[in-house]
C-alpha atoms as a PDB file:
ATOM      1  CA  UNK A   1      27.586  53.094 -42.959  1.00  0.00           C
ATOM      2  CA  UNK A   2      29.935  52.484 -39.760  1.00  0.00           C
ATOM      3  CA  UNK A   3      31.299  55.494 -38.062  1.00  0.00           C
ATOM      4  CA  UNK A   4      35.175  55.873 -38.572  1.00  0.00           C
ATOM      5  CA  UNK A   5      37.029  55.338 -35.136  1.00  0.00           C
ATOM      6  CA  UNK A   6      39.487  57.928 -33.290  1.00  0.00           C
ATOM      7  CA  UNK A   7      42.718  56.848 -33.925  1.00  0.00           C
ATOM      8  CA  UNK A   8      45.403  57.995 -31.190  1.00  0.00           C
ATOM      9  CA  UNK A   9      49.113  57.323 -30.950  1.00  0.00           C
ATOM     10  CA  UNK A  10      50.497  54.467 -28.652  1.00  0.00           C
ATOM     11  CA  UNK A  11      50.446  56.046 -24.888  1.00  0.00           C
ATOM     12  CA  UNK A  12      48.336  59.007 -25.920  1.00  0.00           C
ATOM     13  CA  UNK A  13      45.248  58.479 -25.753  1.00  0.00           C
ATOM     14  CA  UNK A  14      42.666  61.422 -23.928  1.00  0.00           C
ATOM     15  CA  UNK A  15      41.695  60.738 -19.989  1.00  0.00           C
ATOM     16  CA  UNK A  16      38.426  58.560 -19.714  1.00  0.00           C
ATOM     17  CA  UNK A  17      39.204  55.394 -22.334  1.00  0.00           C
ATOM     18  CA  UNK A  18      40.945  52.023 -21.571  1.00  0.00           C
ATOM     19  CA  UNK A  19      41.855  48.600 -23.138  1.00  0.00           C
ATOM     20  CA  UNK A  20      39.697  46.229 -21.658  1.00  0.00           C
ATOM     21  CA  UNK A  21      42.823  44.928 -19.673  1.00  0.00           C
ATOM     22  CA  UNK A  22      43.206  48.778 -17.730  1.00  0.00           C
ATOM     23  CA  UNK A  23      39.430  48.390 -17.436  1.00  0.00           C
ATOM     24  CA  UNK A  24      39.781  44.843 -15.515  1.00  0.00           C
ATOM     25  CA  UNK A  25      42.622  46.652 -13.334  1.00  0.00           C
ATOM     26  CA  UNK A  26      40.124  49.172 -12.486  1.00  0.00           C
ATOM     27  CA  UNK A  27      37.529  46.823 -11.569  1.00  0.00           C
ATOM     28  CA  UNK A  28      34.801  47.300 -14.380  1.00  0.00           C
ATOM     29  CA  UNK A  29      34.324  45.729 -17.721  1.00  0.00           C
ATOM     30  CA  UNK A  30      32.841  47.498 -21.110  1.00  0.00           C
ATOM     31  CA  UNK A  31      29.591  46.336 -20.073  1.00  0.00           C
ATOM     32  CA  UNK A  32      27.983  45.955 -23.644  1.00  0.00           C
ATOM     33  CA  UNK A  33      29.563  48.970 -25.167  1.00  0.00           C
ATOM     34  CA  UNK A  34      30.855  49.353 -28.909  1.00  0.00           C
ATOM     35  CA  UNK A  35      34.642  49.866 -29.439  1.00  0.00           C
ATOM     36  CA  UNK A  36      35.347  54.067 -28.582  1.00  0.00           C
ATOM     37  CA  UNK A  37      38.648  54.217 -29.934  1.00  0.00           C
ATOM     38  CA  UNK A  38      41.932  52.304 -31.057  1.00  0.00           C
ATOM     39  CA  UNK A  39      45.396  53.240 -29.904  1.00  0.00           C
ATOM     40  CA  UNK A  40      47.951  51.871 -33.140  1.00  0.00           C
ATOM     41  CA  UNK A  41      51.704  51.577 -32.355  1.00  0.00           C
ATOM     42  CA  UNK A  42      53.608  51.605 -35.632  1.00  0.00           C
ATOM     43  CA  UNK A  43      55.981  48.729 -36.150  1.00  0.00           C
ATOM     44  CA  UNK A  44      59.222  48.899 -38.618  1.00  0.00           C
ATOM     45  CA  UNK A  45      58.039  47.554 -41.859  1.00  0.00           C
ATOM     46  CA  UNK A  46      55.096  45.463 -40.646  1.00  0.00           C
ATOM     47  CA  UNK A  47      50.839  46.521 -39.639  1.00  0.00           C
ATOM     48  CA  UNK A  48      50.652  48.823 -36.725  1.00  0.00           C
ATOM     49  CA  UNK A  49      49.607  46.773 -33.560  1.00  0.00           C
ATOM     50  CA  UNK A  50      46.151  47.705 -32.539  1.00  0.00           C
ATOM     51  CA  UNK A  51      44.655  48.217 -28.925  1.00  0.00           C
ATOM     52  CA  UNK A  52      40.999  48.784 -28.772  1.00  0.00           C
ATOM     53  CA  UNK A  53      39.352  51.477 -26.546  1.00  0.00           C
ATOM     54  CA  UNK A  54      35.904  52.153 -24.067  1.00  0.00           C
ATOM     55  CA  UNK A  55      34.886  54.526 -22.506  1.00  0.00           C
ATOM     56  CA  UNK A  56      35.495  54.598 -18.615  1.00  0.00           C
ATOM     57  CA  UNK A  57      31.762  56.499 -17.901  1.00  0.00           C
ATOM     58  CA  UNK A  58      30.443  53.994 -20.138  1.00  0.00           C
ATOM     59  CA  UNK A  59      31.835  50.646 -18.430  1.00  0.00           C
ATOM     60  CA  UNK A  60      30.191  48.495 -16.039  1.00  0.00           C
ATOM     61  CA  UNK A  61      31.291  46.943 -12.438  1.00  0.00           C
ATOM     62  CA  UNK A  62      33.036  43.356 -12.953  1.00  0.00           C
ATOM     63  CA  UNK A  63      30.268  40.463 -12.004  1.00  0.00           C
ATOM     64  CA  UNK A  64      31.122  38.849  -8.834  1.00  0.00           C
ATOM     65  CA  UNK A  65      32.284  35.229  -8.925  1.00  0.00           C
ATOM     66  CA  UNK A  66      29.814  32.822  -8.126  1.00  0.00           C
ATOM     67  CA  UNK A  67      30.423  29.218  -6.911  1.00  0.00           C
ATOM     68  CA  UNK A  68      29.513  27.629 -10.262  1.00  0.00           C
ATOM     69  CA  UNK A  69      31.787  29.792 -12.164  1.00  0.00           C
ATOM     70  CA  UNK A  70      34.485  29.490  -9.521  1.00  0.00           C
ATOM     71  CA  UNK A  71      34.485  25.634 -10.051  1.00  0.00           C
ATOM     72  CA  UNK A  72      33.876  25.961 -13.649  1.00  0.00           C
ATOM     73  CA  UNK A  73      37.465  28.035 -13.790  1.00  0.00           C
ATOM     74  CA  UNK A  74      39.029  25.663 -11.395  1.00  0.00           C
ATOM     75  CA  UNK A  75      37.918  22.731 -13.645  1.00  0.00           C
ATOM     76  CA  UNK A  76      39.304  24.173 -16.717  1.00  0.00           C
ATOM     77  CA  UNK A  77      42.614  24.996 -15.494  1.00  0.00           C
ATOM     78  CA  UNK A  78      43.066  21.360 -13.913  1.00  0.00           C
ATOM     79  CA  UNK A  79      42.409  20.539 -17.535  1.00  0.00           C
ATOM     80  CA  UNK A  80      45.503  22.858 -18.783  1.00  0.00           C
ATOM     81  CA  UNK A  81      47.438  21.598 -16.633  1.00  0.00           C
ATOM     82  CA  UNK A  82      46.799  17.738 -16.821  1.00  0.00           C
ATOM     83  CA  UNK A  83      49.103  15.856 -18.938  1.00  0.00           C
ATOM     84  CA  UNK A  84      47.658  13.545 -21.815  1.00  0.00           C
ATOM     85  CA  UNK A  85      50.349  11.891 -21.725  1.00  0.00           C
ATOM     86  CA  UNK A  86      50.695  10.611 -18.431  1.00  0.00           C
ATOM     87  CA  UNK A  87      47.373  11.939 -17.240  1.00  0.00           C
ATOM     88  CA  UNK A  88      49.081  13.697 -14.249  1.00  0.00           C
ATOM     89  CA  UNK A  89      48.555  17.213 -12.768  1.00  0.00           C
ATOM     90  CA  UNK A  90      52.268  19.241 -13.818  1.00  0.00           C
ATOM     91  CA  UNK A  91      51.301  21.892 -11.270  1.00  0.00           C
ATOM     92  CA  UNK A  92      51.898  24.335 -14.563  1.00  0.00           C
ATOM     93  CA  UNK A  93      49.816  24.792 -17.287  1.00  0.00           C
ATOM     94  CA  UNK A  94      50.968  22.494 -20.156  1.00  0.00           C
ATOM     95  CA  UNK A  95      52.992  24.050 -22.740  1.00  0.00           C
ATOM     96  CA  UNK A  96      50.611  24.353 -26.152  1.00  0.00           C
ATOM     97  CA  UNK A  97      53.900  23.855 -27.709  1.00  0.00           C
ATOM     98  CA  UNK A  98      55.026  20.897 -26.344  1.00  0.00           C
ATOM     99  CA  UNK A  99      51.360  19.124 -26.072  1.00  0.00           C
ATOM    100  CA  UNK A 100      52.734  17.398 -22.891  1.00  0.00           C
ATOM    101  CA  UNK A 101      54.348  17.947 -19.685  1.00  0.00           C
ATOM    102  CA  UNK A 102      58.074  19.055 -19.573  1.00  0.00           C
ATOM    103  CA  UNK A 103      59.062  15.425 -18.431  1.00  0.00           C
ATOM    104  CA  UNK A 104      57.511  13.281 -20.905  1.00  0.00           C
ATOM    105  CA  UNK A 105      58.200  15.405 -23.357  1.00  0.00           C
ATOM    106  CA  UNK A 106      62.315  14.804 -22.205  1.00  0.00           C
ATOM    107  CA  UNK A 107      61.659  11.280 -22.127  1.00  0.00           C
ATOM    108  CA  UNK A 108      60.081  11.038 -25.799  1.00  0.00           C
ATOM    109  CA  UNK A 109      62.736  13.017 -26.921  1.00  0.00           C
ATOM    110  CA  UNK A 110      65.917  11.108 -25.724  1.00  0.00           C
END
């Protein structure tokens, strides 16, 4: 049977657990770990939103970038930002919304 998880209040959690974003900042990452803890911040008439929790003794240094995965990021943000419409480079990352740069997306549209 799973172990229930400490539940603390939005902004008040105890010294010594992050979200995995606070972790990043600090230059680690869980490293493996299982969730510690959840933060919930209650919501007017909807689910509470839920941040999950490790421990900060727990966590592991970030892994250095390498060359490979260096060009392996570079080629998949080339790919979010290349238009399939007219196969161009926006300089932004395409909007998921549009599914095309801004300008062809004025152009279809007019």
């Amino acid at each position: 049977m799973a172990t229930k998880l400490p539940v603390f209040r939005w902004r008040l959690a105890p010294d010594g657990y992050a979200t995995r974003r606070q972790l990043r900042a600090l230059g680690l990452r869980p490293g493996g770990q299982d969730v510690a803890a959840q933060l919930e911040r209650p919501r007017h008439r909807r689910e509470p939103l839920v941040a999950y929790l490790y421990r900060i003794d727990h966590a592991k240094p970030v892994r250095p970038m390498t060359p490979a995965r260096r060009a392996a990021l570079a080629k998949a943000m080339l790919a979010r930002r290349t238009c399939p419409n007219c196969r161009r480079d926006a300089g932004y990352c395409i909007p998921r919304s549009l599914g095309m740069c801004v300008t062809c997306n004025d152009t279809t549209h007019h």
